[in-house]
CSV table of C-alpha atoms in Angstrom, one decimal:
chain,number,residue,atom,x,y,z
J,834,MET,CA,-17.1,9.0,14.8
J,835,THR,CA,-15.4,11.9,15.1
J,836,ALA,CA,-12.2,11.7,13.4
J,837,LYS,CA,-8.8,14.6,14.3
J,838,VAL,CA,-8.4,17.6,11.3
J,839,ILE,CA,-4.5,17.2,11.4
J,840,ALA,CA,-2.8,20.3,10.4
J,841,ASP,CA,0.7,20.3,8.4
J,842,ASP,CA,3.1,17.4,7.4
J,843,VAL,CA,5.3,17.8,10.8
J,844,GLU,CA,1.6,16.8,13.7
J,845,ALA,CA,1.3,13.9,10.4
J,846,LEU,CA,4.9,12.2,10.7
J,847,THR,CA,5.1,12.7,14.6
J,848,VAL,CA,1.1,10.3,14.2
J,849,ALA,CA,2.2,8.4,12.5
J,850,ALA,CA,5.6,7.6,15.0
J,851,ALA,CA,3.5,7.6,17.9
J,852,LEU,CA,1.0,5.5,15.7
J,853,ALA,CA,3.0,2.9,14.5
J,854,ASP,CA,5.4,2.5,18.4
J,855,GLU,CA,1.3,1.6,19.2
J,856,PHE,CA,0.7,-1.2,16.9
J,857,ARG,CA,4.5,-2.7,16.7
J,858,THR,CA,3.0,-3.9,20.2
J,859,GLY,CA,1.6,-6.6,19.4
J,860,ALA,CA,2.4,-7.4,16.3
J,861,ALA,CA,4.0,-10.8,16.2
J,862,ALA,CA,0.6,-12.2,18.0
J,863,ARG,CA,-1.7,-10.2,15.7
J,864,ASP,CA,-0.2,-12.2,12.4
J,865,ALA,CA,0.5,-15.6,14.9
J,866,GLU,CA,-3.3,-15.7,16.0
J,867,ARG,CA,-4.7,-13.6,12.0
J,868,ARG,CA,-6.0,-10.9,15.2
J,869,LEU,CA,-8.3,-8.7,12.2
J,870,PRO,CA,-7.0,-5.1,13.5
J,871,ARG,CA,-10.1,-3.6,13.8
J,872,ALA,CA,-9.9,-1.7,16.4
J,873,GLU,CA,-6.3,-0.4,15.3
J,874,LEU,CA,-8.1,0.5,12.3
J,875,ASP,CA,-10.2,2.5,14.5
J,876,ARG,CA,-7.2,4.7,15.9
J,877,LEU,CA,-6.0,5.3,12.7
J,878,SER,CA,-9.2,6.5,11.5
J,879,THR,CA,-10.1,8.9,14.5
J,880,SER,CA,-5.9,10.0,13.8
J,881,GLY,CA,-6.9,11.6,11.4
J,882,LEU,CA,-3.8,10.1,9.3
J,883,LEU,CA,-6.8,8.5,7.0
J,884,ALA,CA,-7.1,12.2,5.8
J,885,VAL,CA,-3.7,13.8,5.5
J,886,THR,CA,-4.6,14.5,1.3
J,887,VAL,CA,-8.0,16.5,1.2
J,888,PRO,CA,-6.6,18.9,-0.6
J,889,ALA,CA,-6.3,22.3,1.8
J,890,GLU,CA,-9.4,23.4,-0.4
J,891,TYR,CA,-11.7,21.1,1.3
J,892,GLY,CA,-10.0,21.4,5.0
J,893,GLY,CA,-7.4,18.7,4.4
J,894,ALA,CA,-3.5,19.0,5.7
J,895,ASP,CA,-2.8,17.8,1.1
J,896,VAL,CA,0.9,17.1,2.7
J,897,ARG,CA,4.0,16.4,0.5
J,898,GLN,CA,3.9,12.3,-0.9
J,899,GLU,CA,7.4,12.2,0.5
J,900,THR,CA,5.8,12.8,4.1
J,901,LEU,CA,3.1,10.2,3.2
J,902,ALA,CA,5.6,7.7,1.6
J,903,GLU,CA,7.3,8.4,5.3
J,904,ILE,CA,4.1,7.5,6.6
J,905,PHE,CA,3.1,4.5,5.4
J,906,ARG,CA,7.1,3.3,5.9
J,907,LEU,CA,6.9,4.1,9.8
J,908,LEU,CA,3.0,1.8,10.1
J,909,ALA,CA,4.8,-1.2,8.5
J,910,SER,CA,7.8,-1.0,9.6
J,911,ALA,CA,5.7,-1.9,11.9
J,912,ASP,CA,3.3,-4.2,11.2
J,913,ALA,CA,3.0,-4.6,7.8
J,914,SER,CA,-0.6,-6.2,7.0
J,915,LEU,CA,-1.7,-3.5,9.5
J,916,ALA,CA,-0.1,-0.8,6.6
J,917,GLN,CA,-1.2,-2.6,3.9
J,918,ILE,CA,-4.4,-2.2,5.1
J,919,PRO,CA,-5.3,1.8,3.6
J,920,GLN,CA,-3.1,1.6,0.2
J,921,SER,CA,-5.9,1.9,-1.6
J,922,HIS,CA,-7.9,4.4,0.1
J,923,PHE,CA,-4.6,6.8,-0.8
J,924,ALA,CA,-5.1,5.3,-3.8
J,925,TYR,CA,-8.7,6.3,-4.4
J,926,VAL,CA,-9.2,9.4,-3.4
J,927,ASN,CA,-6.8,10.8,-5.7
J,928,VAL,CA,-9.4,9.6,-7.8
J,929,ILE,CA,-11.6,11.8,-6.6
J,930,ARG,CA,-9.3,14.1,-6.2
J,931,ARG,CA,-8.2,14.1,-10.2
J,932,GLN,CA,-11.9,13.0,-11.5
J,933,GLY,CA,-14.9,14.0,-8.8
J,934,ALA,CA,-16.5,16.7,-10.1
J,935,PRO,CA,-17.5,19.6,-7.0
J,936,GLU,CA,-20.3,18.1,-5.8
J,937,GLN,CA,-18.3,14.4,-5.0
J,938,ARG,CA,-15.5,15.9,-3.6
J,939,GLU,CA,-17.7,17.9,-1.5
J,940,PHE,CA,-19.4,14.8,-0.1
J,941,PHE,CA,-16.1,11.9,-0.5
J,942,PHE,CA,-13.9,14.8,1.4
J,943,GLY,CA,-16.1,15.4,4.4
J,944,GLU,CA,-16.9,11.8,5.1
J,945,ILE,CA,-13.5,11.5,4.1
J,946,LEU,CA,-12.2,14.3,7.3
J,947,ALA,CA,-14.5,11.8,9.7
J,948,GLY,CA,-12.2,9.3,9.3
J,949,ARG,CA,-14.9,7.4,6.9
J,950,ARG,CA,-12.0,4.4,5.4
J,951,LEU,CA,-13.0,3.5,1.3
J,952,GLY,CA,-11.0,0.0,0.8
J,953,ASN,CA,-11.2,-1.2,-2.5
J,954,ALA,CA,-13.4,-4.2,-4.6
J,955,GLN,CA,-10.0,-4.0,-8.0
J,956,SER,CA,-8.7,-6.8,-8.8
J,957,GLU,CA,-10.7,-10.5,-9.5
J,958,ALA,CA,-9.0,-13.8,-10.7
J,959,GLY,CA,-9.1,-15.6,-13.2
J,960,THR,CA,-9.9,-13.8,-16.2
J,961,LYS,CA,-7.0,-13.3,-19.1
J,962,ASN,CA,-4.9,-10.4,-17.3
J,963,VAL,CA,-4.8,-8.0,-15.0
J,964,GLN,CA,-6.2,-5.5,-16.9
J,965,ASP,CA,-9.4,-7.7,-18.0
J,966,ILE,CA,-11.9,-6.0,-15.8
J,967,ARG,CA,-14.7,-8.4,-16.0
J,968,THR,CA,-17.2,-6.2,-13.7
J,969,ARG,CA,-20.3,-4.5,-14.8
J,970,LEU,CA,-21.5,-1.0,-14.9
J,971,GLU,CA,-24.9,-1.1,-16.1
J,972,ARG,CA,-27.4,1.7,-16.0
J,973,GLY,CA,-31.4,2.0,-16.1
J,974,PRO,CA,-33.6,4.3,-17.3
J,975,ASP,CA,-33.3,6.5,-14.2
J,976,GLY,CA,-29.3,7.7,-14.6
J,977,SER,CA,-28.6,5.0,-11.3
J,978,TYR,CA,-26.1,1.5,-11.9
J,979,VAL,CA,-26.2,-1.8,-11.1
J,980,LEU,CA,-23.0,-3.1,-10.1
J,981,THR,CA,-22.5,-7.1,-10.9
J,982,GLY,CA,-19.1,-8.1,-10.3
J,983,VAL,CA,-17.3,-10.7,-8.3
J,984,LYS,CA,-14.1,-9.9,-6.6
J,985,HIS,CA,-10.8,-10.7,-5.4
J,986,TYR,CA,-8.2,-9.4,-2.5
J,987,SER,CA,-10.1,-7.0,-1.7
J,988,THR,CA,-8.1,-5.6,1.0
J,989,GLY,CA,-9.6,-3.7,3.6
J,990,ALA,CA,-12.9,-3.5,2.0
J,991,LEU,CA,-13.8,-5.9,4.9
J,992,PHE,CA,-12.9,-2.8,7.1
J,993,ALA,CA,-14.1,0.1,5.1
J,994,ASP,CA,-17.2,2.2,5.5
J,995,TRP,CA,-17.0,2.6,1.1
J,996,ILE,CA,-16.2,0.2,-1.3
J,997,PRO,CA,-14.2,1.4,-5.1
J,998,VAL,CA,-15.3,-0.7,-6.9
J,999,LEU,CA,-13.5,-1.0,-10.3
J,1000,ALA,CA,-16.1,-1.8,-13.4
J,1001,ARG,CA,-17.0,-1.2,-17.3
J,1002,THR,CA,-19.8,0.3,-18.8
J,1003,GLU,CA,-21.7,-0.7,-21.5
J,1004,ASP,CA,-18.9,1.2,-24.3
J,1005,ASP,CA,-16.3,-0.6,-22.3
J,1006,ASN,CA,-14.4,2.7,-20.3
J,1007,LEU,CA,-13.5,2.1,-16.9
J,1008,HIS,CA,-15.4,3.9,-13.9
J,1009,VAL,CA,-15.0,3.8,-10.1
J,1010,ALA,CA,-17.7,3.5,-8.6
J,1011,TYR,CA,-17.3,3.6,-4.0
J,1012,VAL,CA,-20.6,2.2,-2.9
J,1013,GLU,CA,-21.5,1.8,0.8
J,1014,ARG,CA,-19.9,-1.4,2.7
J,1015,ASP,CA,-23.6,-2.6,3.7
J,1016,ALA,CA,-25.6,-1.4,0.2
J,1017,PRO,CA,-28.5,-4.2,-0.7
J,1018,GLY,CA,-26.7,-7.4,-2.7
J,1019,LEU,CA,-22.6,-6.2,-1.4
J,1020,THR,CA,-21.4,-9.4,0.3
J,1021,VAL,CA,-17.0,-9.2,1.9
J,1022,VAL,CA,-15.9,-13.0,2.5
J,1023,ASP,CA,-13.1,-13.1,4.8
J,1024,ASP,CA,-11.5,-15.2,2.3
J,1025,TRP,CA,-7.7,-14.3,2.2
J,1026,ASP,CA,-5.6,-17.9,3.3
J,1027,GLY,CA,-2.4,-16.3,1.9
J,1028,MET,CA,1.1,-16.6,4.1
J,1029,GLY,CA,1.9,-13.4,4.0
J,1030,GLN,CA,0.0,-10.0,5.5
J,1031,ARG,CA,-1.6,-12.6,7.2
J,1032,THR,CA,-4.1,-9.6,8.9
J,1033,THR,CA,-5.4,-7.4,5.8
J,1034,ALA,CA,-8.3,-9.5,5.0
J,1035,SER,CA,-7.4,-9.6,1.5
J,1036,GLY,CA,-10.5,-11.7,0.4
J,1037,THR,CA,-13.5,-11.5,-2.0
J,1038,VAL,CA,-15.9,-9.1,-3.0
J,1039,ARG,CA,-19.9,-10.4,-3.6
J,1040,LEU,CA,-21.3,-7.7,-6.1
J,1041,ASP,CA,-24.8,-9.2,-7.3
J,1042,ALA,CA,-27.5,-6.0,-8.8
J,1043,VAL,CA,-26.3,-3.8,-6.8
J,1044,PRO,CA,-28.1,-0.2,-6.7
J,1045,VAL,CA,-24.8,2.3,-7.0
J,1046,PRO,CA,-26.6,5.8,-7.4
J,1047,ALA,CA,-24.9,8.3,-10.2
J,1048,ASP,CA,-23.3,11.1,-8.2
J,1049,ARG,CA,-21.1,7.5,-6.8
J,1050,VAL,CA,-19.6,6.4,-9.6
J,1051,LEU,CA,-16.4,8.0,-11.9
J,1052,PRO,CA,-14.4,8.1,-15.0
J,1053,HIS,CA,-11.9,6.6,-14.0
J,1054,HIS,CA,-10.7,6.2,-17.6
J,1055,LEU,CA,-10.6,10.0,-18.2
J,1056,THR,CA,-7.2,9.6,-15.8
J,1057,PHE,CA,-4.7,8.0,-18.0
J,1058,GLN,CA,-6.0,9.6,-21.1
J,1059,GLY,CA,-3.4,12.6,-20.5
J,1060,PRO,CA,0.3,12.8,-17.5
J,1061,GLN,CA,-1.2,11.4,-14.6
J,1062,LEU,CA,1.2,9.8,-11.3
J,1063,HIS,CA,-2.0,7.4,-10.3
J,1064,GLY,CA,0.0,4.7,-10.7
J,1065,ALA,CA,3.3,7.2,-9.4
J,1066,VAL,CA,1.2,6.9,-6.1
J,1067,ALA,CA,-0.1,3.8,-6.3
J,1068,GLN,CA,3.4,2.6,-6.5
J,1069,LEU,CA,5.6,4.6,-3.8
J,1070,LEU,CA,3.7,3.1,-1.0
J,1071,HIS,CA,4.2,-0.1,-2.4
J,1072,THR,CA,7.1,1.1,-2.2
J,1073,ALA,CA,7.4,2.6,1.5
J,1074,ILE,CA,5.6,-0.7,2.8
J,1075,ASP,CA,8.3,-2.8,1.2
J,1076,VAL,CA,10.7,-0.9,2.6
J,1077,GLY,CA,9.1,-0.7,6.3
J,1078,ILE,CA,8.9,-4.1,6.4
J,1079,ALA,CA,12.9,-4.3,5.2
J,1080,GLY,CA,13.7,-1.8,8.1
J,1081,GLY,CA,11.3,-3.2,10.8
J,1082,ALA,CA,13.3,-6.8,10.3
J,1083,PHE,CA,15.9,-5.1,10.9
J,1084,ALA,CA,15.9,-3.8,14.4
J,1085,GLU,CA,14.4,-6.7,15.2
J,1086,ALA,CA,17.6,-8.7,14.1
J,1087,ALA,CA,19.7,-5.9,15.6
J,1088,GLU,CA,18.0,-6.3,18.7
J,1089,PHE,CA,18.0,-10.5,18.7
J,1090,VAL,CA,22.2,-10.6,17.9
J,1091,ARG,CA,22.5,-8.0,21.2
J,1092,THR,CA,20.1,-9.4,23.7
J,1093,LYS,CA,19.3,-13.0,22.9
J,1094,SER,CA,22.3,-14.4,20.3
J,1095,ARG,CA,26.1,-16.4,21.0
J,1096,PRO,CA,28.7,-15.8,19.6
J,1097,TRP,CA,30.1,-18.3,17.4
J,1098,PHE,CA,33.1,-19.6,19.5
J,1099,GLU,CA,35.4,-19.7,16.3
J,1100,SER,CA,34.8,-15.8,16.1
J,1101,GLY,CA,37.0,-15.6,19.7
J,1102,ALA,CA,33.9,-12.7,21.0
J,1103,GLU,CA,32.4,-12.7,24.3
J,1104,THR,CA,29.5,-11.3,22.7
J,1105,ALA,CA,27.2,-11.5,19.5
J,1106,ALA,CA,27.2,-7.8,19.0
J,1107,GLU,CA,31.3,-9.1,19.4
J,1108,ASP,CA,31.8,-11.3,16.3
J,1109,PRO,CA,33.6,-9.6,13.0
J,1110,LEU,CA,32.0,-12.1,10.6
J,1111,LEU,CA,28.3,-10.1,12.0
J,1112,ILE,CA,29.1,-7.3,12.0
J,1113,GLN,CA,30.2,-7.1,8.4
J,1114,ARG,CA,26.7,-8.7,7.2
J,1115,PHE,CA,25.1,-6.6,9.2
J,1116,GLY,CA,26.7,-2.9,7.7
J,1117,GLU,CA,26.1,-4.6,4.3
J,1118,LEU,CA,22.8,-4.4,5.1
J,1119,ALA,CA,22.5,-1.6,6.1
J,1120,VAL,CA,24.4,0.3,2.7
J,1121,GLN,CA,21.6,-2.0,1.1
J,1122,LEU,CA,18.9,-0.1,3.0
J,1123,ARG,CA,19.9,3.0,3.3
J,1124,ALA,CA,20.0,2.6,-0.7
J,1125,SER,CA,16.5,1.7,-0.7
J,1126,GLU,CA,15.0,4.9,1.9
J,1127,ALA,CA,17.5,7.0,0.5
J,1128,LEU,CA,15.1,6.5,-3.0
J,1129,LEU,CA,12.3,6.3,-1.9
J,1130,ARG,CA,12.9,10.1,-0.9
J,1131,GLU,CA,14.3,10.4,-4.0
J,1132,ALA,CA,11.1,9.3,-5.8
J,1133,ALA,CA,8.8,11.2,-3.3
J,1134,ARG,CA,10.4,14.7,-4.7
J,1135,ALA,CA,9.8,12.9,-8.2
J,1136,VAL,CA,6.3,12.9,-7.7
J,1137,ASP,CA,6.0,16.2,-5.4
J,1138,ALA,CA,7.7,18.2,-7.8
J,1139,ALA,CA,5.2,16.2,-11.5
J,1140,ARG,CA,2.3,16.7,-8.9
J,1141,ALA,CA,3.9,20.7,-9.4
J,1142,ASP,CA,4.1,21.3,-12.2
J,1143,LEU,CA,2.4,18.1,-14.5
J,1144,THR,CA,3.4,17.5,-17.5
J,1145,ASP,CA,4.6,14.5,-20.0
J,1146,GLU,CA,7.9,14.7,-18.5
J,1147,SER,CA,7.8,15.6,-15.3
J,1148,ALA,CA,4.9,11.8,-15.2
J,1149,ALA,CA,6.8,10.3,-16.3
J,1150,GLU,CA,10.4,11.0,-14.7
J,1151,ALA,CA,8.3,10.7,-11.7
J,1152,SER,CA,7.2,7.5,-12.5
J,1153,ILE,CA,10.3,6.2,-13.0
J,1154,ALA,CA,12.0,7.1,-10.3
J,1155,VAL,CA,9.5,5.0,-8.3
J,1156,ALA,CA,10.3,2.3,-10.8
J,1157,VAL,CA,13.7,2.4,-9.9
J,1158,THR,CA,12.9,2.4,-6.3
J,1159,LYS,CA,10.4,-0.4,-6.8
J,1160,ALA,CA,13.0,-2.9,-7.9
J,1161,HIS,CA,15.2,-1.9,-5.4
J,1162,ALA,CA,13.1,-1.9,-2.6
J,1163,ALA,CA,12.1,-5.5,-3.3
J,1164,THR,CA,15.1,-7.0,-3.1
J,1165,THR,CA,16.1,-5.5,0.1
J,1166,ALA,CA,13.0,-6.5,1.2
J,1167,VAL,CA,13.6,-9.8,0.9
J,1168,GLU,CA,16.9,-9.8,1.5
J,1169,VAL,CA,16.7,-8.1,4.4
J,1170,THR,CA,14.3,-9.7,5.9
J,1171,GLY,CA,16.0,-13.9,5.6
J,1172,ALA,CA,19.1,-12.9,6.4
J,1173,LEU,CA,17.0,-11.9,9.2
J,1174,PHE,CA,17.2,-16.3,10.8
J,1175,GLU,CA,21.1,-15.8,8.4
J,1176,VAL,CA,22.0,-13.1,11.8
J,1177,ALA,CA,20.3,-13.6,14.7
J,1178,GLY,CA,21.3,-17.6,15.2
J,1179,THR,CA,18.7,-21.4,15.2
J,1180,ARG,CA,17.0,-19.6,17.7
J,1181,SER,CA,15.9,-17.1,15.2
J,1182,ALA,CA,13.6,-20.0,14.1
J,1183,LEU,CA,11.6,-21.0,16.7
J,1184,ASN,CA,7.5,-20.6,15.2
J,1185,SER,CA,6.5,-18.8,18.9
J,1186,LEU,CA,9.3,-16.4,18.7
J,1187,ASN,CA,7.1,-15.3,14.8
J,1188,LEU,CA,10.1,-13.4,13.4
J,1189,HIS,CA,9.5,-15.8,10.2
J,1190,ARG,CA,5.7,-12.8,10.2
J,1191,HIS,CA,8.7,-9.9,8.1
J,1192,TRP,CA,9.7,-13.1,6.0
J,1193,ARG,CA,6.4,-13.5,5.0
J,1194,ASP,CA,4.8,-10.6,4.6
J,1195,ALA,CA,7.8,-9.5,2.7
J,1196,ARG,CA,7.8,-11.9,0.0
J,1197,THR,CA,4.1,-11.5,0.1
J,1198,HIS,CA,4.0,-8.4,-0.3
J,1199,THR,CA,6.6,-7.8,-2.8
J,1200,LEU,CA,4.1,-9.8,-5.6
J,1201,HIS,CA,2.4,-6.6,-6.7
J,1202,ASP,CA,3.5,-5.5,-10.3
J,1203,PRO,CA,6.7,-8.0,-11.0
J,1204,ALA,CA,9.5,-5.9,-10.7
J,1205,ARG,CA,10.9,-7.4,-13.8
J,1206,TRP,CA,8.1,-4.9,-16.3
J,1207,LYS,CA,9.5,-2.3,-13.8
J,1208,ILE,CA,12.5,-2.7,-15.1
J,1209,GLN,CA,12.3,-3.0,-18.9
J,1210,HIS,CA,10.6,0.2,-18.8
J,1211,ILE,CA,13.5,2.0,-16.8
J,1212,GLY,CA,15.9,0.7,-19.5
J,1213,ARG,CA,14.1,1.5,-22.2
J,1214,TYR,CA,13.3,5.3,-21.0
J,1215,VAL,CA,17.4,5.6,-19.9
J,1216,LEU,CA,17.9,4.0,-23.1
J,1217,ASN,CA,16.0,4.9,-26.0
J,1218,GLY,CA,13.5,8.1,-24.0
J,1219,THR,CA,10.5,6.2,-23.8
J,1220,LYS,CA,8.4,7.1,-21.6
J,1221,PRO,CA,6.4,4.6,-18.7
J,1222,PRO,CA,2.7,3.3,-20.1
J,1223,ARG,CA,-0.1,5.1,-18.6
J,1224,HIS,CA,-1.5,1.5,-17.2
J,1225,GLY,CA,-1.8,3.0,-13.8
J,1226,LEU,CA,0.5,0.2,-12.6
J,1227,LEU,CA,3.4,2.2,-13.5
């Protein structure tokens, strides 16, 4: 695969906007038919967008986090499933950036610049909690490893060239093993059955004594031993997806009301778009959506500021800014996508129109990392100055 190399933030946003327009066509049909977006992901790879966070010294554009968040917002406004697939890609590019040895960075950044995709095999089911990782990485006499375990919710793995796997070594420290998609003993099962984000293929990854060379393993536990932005960046992208879902639904609702809805007879209006109660509701929804969009930009700028001067204080400020935005955007996404039917009327509920995909996507995606705990950490920070924990989910 040959991928374009994007030069800077401006070009990245231009490419993202064009791809969003392209992906919007057919998004409803892909969801309705659960048609996996393989061709669209290939377009994403060749566009160069997947390499925009590669550091400049390795040939990448190293765009601002504000730009990266906007890329995800644009893509999610067109197709929330498609936007979700590369979220882990960028999270694990960050792991390489922070914990990779020079030779590992050289190799993997070259792969990413060539358009290779990273998936993820991170979460596990049936464990005590989300941090209870039982997949094991056992070291052999020659220094290489063997990987054994079962992963769930593995978004992107089915389409990946490399699958980053979270696993623990014999000392219980957390590592990331970057495993080739066709490695012996690795099986990706397309068994995702979510009501929303239907085409993410967030299924199961089985690891049956998968061999892993030593130079494909990175010490992820070191990420959390000092000030870090791993969680803030990952959550920023999740937040951008929520904001994008809300924006896409809002735009489609407005178009539906302008072109298809009938005014309520008591309004006295000639068209639904002139109905004063609908005008009021659209105004309320616009205020909430714009607030989420503004908070997203503010949070991204806080992450950029912390990247430029990373301290305990700047990392905490960035994490809290992202948490504030995530909590607000989760509410916005569910409310706006639900209000679509309220404002558009009975016809909007037709299954053939598939407008409910926006609500299904919002309701499914906002289950990532409960907002109630983010609000707890926000309250502790503003009231008592308690810095948020370094567990990678905030």
